[in-house]
Short mmCIF file of C-alpha atoms in Angstrom, two decimals:
data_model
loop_
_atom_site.label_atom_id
_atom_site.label_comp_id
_atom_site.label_asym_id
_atom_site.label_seq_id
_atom_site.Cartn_x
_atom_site.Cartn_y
_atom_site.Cartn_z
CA UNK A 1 2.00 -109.14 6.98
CA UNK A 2 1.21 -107.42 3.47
CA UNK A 3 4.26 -106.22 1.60
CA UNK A 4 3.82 -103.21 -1.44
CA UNK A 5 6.88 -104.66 -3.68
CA UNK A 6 5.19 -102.41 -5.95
CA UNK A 7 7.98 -98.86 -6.62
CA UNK A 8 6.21 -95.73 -5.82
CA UNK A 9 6.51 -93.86 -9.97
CA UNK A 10 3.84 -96.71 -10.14
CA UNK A 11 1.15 -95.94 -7.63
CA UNK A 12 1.34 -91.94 -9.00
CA UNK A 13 1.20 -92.29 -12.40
CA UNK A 14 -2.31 -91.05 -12.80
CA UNK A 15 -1.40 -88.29 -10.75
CA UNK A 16 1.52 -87.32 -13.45
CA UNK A 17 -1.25 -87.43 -16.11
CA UNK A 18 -3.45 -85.36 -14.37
CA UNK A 19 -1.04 -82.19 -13.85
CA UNK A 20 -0.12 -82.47 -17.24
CA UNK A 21 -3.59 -81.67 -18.71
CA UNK A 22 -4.49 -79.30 -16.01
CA UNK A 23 -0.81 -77.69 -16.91
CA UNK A 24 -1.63 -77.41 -20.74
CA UNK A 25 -4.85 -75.88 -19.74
CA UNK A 26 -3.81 -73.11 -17.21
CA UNK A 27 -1.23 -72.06 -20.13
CA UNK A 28 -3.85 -72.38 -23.10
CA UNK A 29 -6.21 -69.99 -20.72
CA UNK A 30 -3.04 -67.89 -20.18
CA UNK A 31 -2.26 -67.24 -23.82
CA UNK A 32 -6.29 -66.94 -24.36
CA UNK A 33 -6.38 -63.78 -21.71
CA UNK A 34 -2.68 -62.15 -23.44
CA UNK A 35 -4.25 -62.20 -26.57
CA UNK A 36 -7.16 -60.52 -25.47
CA UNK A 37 -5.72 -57.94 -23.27
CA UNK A 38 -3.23 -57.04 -25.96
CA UNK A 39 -6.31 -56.49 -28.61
CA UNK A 40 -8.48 -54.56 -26.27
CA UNK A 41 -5.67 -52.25 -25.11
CA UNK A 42 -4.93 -52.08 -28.76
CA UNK A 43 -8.27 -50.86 -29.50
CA UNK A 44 -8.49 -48.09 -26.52
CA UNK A 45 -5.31 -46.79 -28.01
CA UNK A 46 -7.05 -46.02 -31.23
CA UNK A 47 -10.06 -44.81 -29.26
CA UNK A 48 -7.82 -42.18 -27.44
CA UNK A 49 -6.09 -41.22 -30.49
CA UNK A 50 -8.87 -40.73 -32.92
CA UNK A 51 -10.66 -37.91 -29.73
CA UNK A 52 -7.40 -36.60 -29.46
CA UNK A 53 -7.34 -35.78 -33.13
CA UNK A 54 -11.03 -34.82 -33.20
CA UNK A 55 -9.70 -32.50 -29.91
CA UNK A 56 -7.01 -30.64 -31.96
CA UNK A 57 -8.92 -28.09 -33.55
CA UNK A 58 -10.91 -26.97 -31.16
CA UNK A 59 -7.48 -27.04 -28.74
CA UNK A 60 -5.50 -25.04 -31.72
CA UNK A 61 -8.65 -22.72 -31.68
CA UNK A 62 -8.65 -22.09 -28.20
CA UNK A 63 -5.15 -21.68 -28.08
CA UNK A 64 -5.51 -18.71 -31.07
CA UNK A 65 -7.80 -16.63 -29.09
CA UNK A 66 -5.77 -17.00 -26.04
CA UNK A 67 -3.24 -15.61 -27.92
CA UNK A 68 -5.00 -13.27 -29.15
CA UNK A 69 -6.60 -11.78 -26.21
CA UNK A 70 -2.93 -11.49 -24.61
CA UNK A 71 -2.23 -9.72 -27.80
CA UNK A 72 -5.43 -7.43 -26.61
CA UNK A 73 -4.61 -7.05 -23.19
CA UNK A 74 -1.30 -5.76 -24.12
CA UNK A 75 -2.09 -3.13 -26.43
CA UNK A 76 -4.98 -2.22 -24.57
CA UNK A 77 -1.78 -1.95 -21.75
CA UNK A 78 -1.68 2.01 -22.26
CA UNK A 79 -5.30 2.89 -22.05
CA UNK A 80 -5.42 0.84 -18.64
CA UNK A 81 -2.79 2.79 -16.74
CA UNK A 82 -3.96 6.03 -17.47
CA UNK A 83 -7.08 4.92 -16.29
CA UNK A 84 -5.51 3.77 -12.98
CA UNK A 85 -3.48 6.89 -12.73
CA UNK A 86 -6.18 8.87 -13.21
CA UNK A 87 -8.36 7.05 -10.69
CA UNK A 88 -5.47 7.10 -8.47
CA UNK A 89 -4.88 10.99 -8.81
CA UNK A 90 -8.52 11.65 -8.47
CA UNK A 91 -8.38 9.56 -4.93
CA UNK A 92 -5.78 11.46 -4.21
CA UNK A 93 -7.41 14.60 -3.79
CA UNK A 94 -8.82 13.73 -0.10
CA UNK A 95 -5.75 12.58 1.37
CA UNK A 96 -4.52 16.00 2.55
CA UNK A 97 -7.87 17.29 3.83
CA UNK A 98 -9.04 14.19 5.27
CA UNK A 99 -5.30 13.85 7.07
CA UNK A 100 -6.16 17.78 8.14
CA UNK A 101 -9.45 17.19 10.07
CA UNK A 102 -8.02 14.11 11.56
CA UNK A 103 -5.33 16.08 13.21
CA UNK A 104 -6.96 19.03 13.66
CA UNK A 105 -9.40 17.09 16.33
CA UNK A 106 -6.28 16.43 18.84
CA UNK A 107 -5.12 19.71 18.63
CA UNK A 108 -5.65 21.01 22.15
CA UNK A 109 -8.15 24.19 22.44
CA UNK A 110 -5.17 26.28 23.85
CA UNK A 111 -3.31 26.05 21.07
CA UNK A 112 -3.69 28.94 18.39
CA UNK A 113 -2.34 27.24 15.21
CA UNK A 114 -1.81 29.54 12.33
CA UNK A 115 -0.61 27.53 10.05
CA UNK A 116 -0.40 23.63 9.18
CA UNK A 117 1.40 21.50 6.65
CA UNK A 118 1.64 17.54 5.77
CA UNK A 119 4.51 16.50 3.59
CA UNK A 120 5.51 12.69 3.20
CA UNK A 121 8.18 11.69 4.90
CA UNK A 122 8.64 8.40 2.98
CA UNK A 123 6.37 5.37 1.79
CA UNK A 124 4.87 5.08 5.26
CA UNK A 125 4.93 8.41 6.83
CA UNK A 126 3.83 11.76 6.61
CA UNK A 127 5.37 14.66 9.23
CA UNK A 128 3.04 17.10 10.07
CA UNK A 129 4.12 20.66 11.11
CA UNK A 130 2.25 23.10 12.74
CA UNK A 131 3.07 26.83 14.15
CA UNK A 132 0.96 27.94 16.52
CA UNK A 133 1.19 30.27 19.79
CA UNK A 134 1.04 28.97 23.55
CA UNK A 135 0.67 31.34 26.77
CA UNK A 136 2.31 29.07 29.21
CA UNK A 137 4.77 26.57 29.83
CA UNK A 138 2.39 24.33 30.64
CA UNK A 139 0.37 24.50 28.09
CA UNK A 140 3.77 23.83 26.13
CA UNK A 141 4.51 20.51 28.59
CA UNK A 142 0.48 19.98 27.67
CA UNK A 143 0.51 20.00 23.90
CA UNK A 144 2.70 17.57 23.64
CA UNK A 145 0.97 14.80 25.39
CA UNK A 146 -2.00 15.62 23.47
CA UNK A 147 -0.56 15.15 20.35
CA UNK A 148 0.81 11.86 20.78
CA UNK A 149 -2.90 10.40 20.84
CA UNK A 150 -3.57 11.25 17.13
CA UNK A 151 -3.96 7.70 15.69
CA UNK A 152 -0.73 6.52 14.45
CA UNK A 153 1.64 9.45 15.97
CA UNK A 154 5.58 8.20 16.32
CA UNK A 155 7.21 10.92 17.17
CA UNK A 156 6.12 14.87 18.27
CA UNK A 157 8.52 17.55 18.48
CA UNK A 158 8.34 21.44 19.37
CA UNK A 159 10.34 24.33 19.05
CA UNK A 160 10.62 28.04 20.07
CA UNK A 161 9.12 28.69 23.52
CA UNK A 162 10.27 31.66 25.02
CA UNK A 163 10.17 30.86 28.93
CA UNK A 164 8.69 34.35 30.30
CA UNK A 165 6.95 33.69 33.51
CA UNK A 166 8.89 35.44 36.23
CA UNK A 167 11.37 33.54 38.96
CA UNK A 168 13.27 34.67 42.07
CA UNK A 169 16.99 35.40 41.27
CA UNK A 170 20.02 34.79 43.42
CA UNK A 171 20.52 37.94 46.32
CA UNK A 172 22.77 40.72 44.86
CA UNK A 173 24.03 43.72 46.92
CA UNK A 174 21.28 45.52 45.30
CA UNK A 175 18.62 43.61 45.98
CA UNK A 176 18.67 41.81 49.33
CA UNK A 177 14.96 40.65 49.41
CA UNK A 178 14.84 38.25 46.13
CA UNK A 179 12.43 39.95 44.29
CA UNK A 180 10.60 37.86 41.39
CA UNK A 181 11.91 39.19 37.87
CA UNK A 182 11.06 38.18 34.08
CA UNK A 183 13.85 37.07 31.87
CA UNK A 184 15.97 39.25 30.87
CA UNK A 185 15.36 41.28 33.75
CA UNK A 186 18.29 42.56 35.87
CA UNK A 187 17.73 42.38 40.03
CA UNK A 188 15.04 44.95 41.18
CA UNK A 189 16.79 47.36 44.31
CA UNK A 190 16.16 47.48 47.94
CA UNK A 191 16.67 51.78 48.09
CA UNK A 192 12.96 52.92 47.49
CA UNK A 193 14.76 55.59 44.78
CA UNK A 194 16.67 53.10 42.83
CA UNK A 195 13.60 51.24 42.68
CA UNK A 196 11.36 53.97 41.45
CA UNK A 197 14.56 54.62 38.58
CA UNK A 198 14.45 50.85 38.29
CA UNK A 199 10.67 50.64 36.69
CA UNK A 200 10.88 53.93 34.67
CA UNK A 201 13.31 52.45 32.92
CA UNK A 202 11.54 49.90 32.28
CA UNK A 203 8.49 51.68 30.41
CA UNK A 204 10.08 52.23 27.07
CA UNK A 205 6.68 51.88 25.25
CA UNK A 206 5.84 55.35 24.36
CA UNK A 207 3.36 54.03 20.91
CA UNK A 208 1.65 51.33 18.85
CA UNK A 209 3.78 48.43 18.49
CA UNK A 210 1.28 46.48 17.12
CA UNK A 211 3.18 42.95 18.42
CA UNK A 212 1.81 40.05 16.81
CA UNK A 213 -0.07 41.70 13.93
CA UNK A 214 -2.74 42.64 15.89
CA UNK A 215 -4.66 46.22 15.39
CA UNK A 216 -2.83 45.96 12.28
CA UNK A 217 -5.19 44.73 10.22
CA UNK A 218 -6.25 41.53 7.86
CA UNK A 219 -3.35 39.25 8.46
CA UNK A 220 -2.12 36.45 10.13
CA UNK A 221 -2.07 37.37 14.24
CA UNK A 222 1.05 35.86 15.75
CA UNK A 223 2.16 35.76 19.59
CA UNK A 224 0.94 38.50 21.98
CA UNK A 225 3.26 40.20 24.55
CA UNK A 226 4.17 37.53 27.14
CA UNK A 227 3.22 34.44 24.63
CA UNK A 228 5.42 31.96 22.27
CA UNK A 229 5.46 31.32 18.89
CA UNK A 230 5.67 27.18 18.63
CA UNK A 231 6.56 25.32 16.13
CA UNK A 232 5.45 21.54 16.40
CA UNK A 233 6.59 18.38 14.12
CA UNK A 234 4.29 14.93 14.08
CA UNK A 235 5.51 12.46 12.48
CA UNK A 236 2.43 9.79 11.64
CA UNK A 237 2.01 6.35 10.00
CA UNK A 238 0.55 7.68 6.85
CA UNK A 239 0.99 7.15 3.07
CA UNK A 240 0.27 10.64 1.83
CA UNK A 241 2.84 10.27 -1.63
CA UNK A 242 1.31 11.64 -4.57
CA UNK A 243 1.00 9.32 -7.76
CA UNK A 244 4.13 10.06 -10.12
CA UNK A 245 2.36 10.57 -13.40
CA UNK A 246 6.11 10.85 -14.86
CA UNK A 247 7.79 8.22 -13.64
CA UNK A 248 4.10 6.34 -14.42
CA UNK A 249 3.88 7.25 -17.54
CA UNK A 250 7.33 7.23 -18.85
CA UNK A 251 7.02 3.40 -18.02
CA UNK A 252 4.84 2.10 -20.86
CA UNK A 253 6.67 0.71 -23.55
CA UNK A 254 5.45 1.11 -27.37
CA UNK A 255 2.98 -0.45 -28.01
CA UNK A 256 2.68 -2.68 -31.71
CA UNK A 257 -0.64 -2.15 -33.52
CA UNK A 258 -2.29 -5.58 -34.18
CA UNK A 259 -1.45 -7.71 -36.78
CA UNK A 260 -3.59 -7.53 -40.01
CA UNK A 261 -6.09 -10.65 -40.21
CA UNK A 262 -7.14 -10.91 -36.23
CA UNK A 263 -6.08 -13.57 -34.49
CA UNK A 264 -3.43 -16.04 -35.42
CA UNK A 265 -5.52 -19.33 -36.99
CA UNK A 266 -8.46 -17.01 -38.21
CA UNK A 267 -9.15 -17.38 -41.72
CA UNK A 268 -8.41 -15.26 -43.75
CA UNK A 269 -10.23 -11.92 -44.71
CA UNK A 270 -12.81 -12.20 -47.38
CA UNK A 271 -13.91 -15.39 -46.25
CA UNK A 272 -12.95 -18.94 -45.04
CA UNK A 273 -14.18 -22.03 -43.30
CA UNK A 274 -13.10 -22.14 -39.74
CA UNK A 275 -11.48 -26.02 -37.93
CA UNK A 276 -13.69 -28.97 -37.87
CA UNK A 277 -15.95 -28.60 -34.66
CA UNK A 278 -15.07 -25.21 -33.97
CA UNK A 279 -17.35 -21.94 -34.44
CA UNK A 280 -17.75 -20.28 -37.85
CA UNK A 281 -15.82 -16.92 -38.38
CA UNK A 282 -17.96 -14.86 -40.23
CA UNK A 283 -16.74 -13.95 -43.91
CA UNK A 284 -14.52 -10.90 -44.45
CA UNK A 285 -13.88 -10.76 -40.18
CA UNK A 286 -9.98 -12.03 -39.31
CA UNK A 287 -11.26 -12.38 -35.72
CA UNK A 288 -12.97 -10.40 -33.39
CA UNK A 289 -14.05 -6.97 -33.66
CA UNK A 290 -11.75 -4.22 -33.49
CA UNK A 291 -12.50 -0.58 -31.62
CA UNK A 292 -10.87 2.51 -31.83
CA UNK A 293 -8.58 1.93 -28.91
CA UNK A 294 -6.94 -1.04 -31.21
CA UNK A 295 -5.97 1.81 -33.86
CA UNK A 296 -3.74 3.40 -31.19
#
């Protein structure tokens, strides 16, 4: 048997001495990489900062005639609303016709409008009204179903029918058969004498009336004997509002007149050298070229 009486800091010494160097290398390479990470980040810094400084005056320039063109815009501000309002009053001019042939298609061939009107009702509707003259209940139980299919239609409404087809009243002493009368009307008599007294009194007529306007002339004709005069309301899902040139107008603020030299950062009239890397300004020119809507 083979002892080792040897103590083990012996057999590894070598080993000790090897770590050591490799040790004092990996730190030597360490410091080596700091050094050159801090000088190369170092030298991008001053990179970035001498573009950033070549930058500037082109950024300042840019930054002057942005200004300046706000400046522009704004006291150009006036000249561009009347514009719109005029384009917007000149538009206007259709609405009401083009809203009257629209309608004017549903309106049912029995129905003799004489007149028709569109106000606004608000910032989405408009109410139509139209006065017309029907012949027949029906046709006033008719009109209204045709109205509703005008594109749009909420609501339709109608006044003024005066019912006038005849109907079979309740038996009376006098009149035992349940003869058909018109309203108005009182019971028509069984005796054939009180009868015959009955309808003389009813012919009161005895000259022209001229009901309705008609024989009467150039005019407006209105409802016949034994016809109504109806008055109809459609209320549709229109904008008709005209533009408030007032109210539009009374909203523009004063404008300033532009300061003297152009833009802010121009040179100076009568000549000048403009930033480093930025266009020339032409001598005796504060910026750009004023018209007569800047003297406003």
């Amino acid at each position: 048997m083979k002892l080792n009486l040897l103590p083990s800091s012996v057999s590894k010494g070598k080993q000790t001495q090897t770590a050591i160097v490799l040790s004092a290398l990996i730190a030597v390479i360490g410091i080596v990489g700091a050094v050159g990470m801090i000088s190369a980040s170092r030298n991008e810094r001053a990179n970035a900062i001498n573009e950033a400084e070549n930058a500037r005056p082109r950024a300042e320039l840019a930054a002057s005639t942005s200004k300046y063109a706000d400046e522009v815009i704004s006291q150009a501000r006036v000249i561009l609303i009347n514009i719109n309002l005029a384009e917007a009053m000149k538009n206007h001019n259709t609405v009401y016709p083009d809203l009257y042939d629209e309608v004017r298609r549903y309106i049912p061939a029995f129905y003799r409008v004489t007149s028709m009107q569109a106000t606004p009702g608000g910032a989405d509707t408009t109410v139509v009204t139209m006065n017309g003259v029907l012949a027949s209940y029906q046709q006033y139980a008719d009109l209204m179903l045709a109205l509703y299919r005008i594109p749009g239609a909420q609501t339709v409404s109608r006044t003024g029918y005066q019912y006038t087809s005849p109907f079979v009243p309740g038996l009376t002493p006098v009149d035992q058969t349940g003869r058909p009368v018109a309203p108005g009307q009182g019971p028509i008599p069984d005796d054939p004498l009180a009868r015959l007294d009955y309808f003389i009194a009813q012919g009161t007529v005895t000259g022209f009336t001229g009901t309705g306007g008609f024989g009467t002339g150039p005019g407006v004709r209105g409802a016949m004997p034994g016809e109504s005069a109806v008055t109809v309301s459609v209320v549709l899902q229109r904008n008709s509002q005209t533009p408030n040139p007032r109210a539009t107008l009374a909203g523009i603020g004063s404008v300033a007149p532009p300061a003297p030299g152009g833009f802010p950062g121009a040179p100076p009239a009568g000549g000048g050298v403009s930033p480093a890397g930025a266009p020339a300004v032409p001598a005796g020119r504060g910026g750009p070229p004023r018209d007569r809507f800047d003297e406003e």
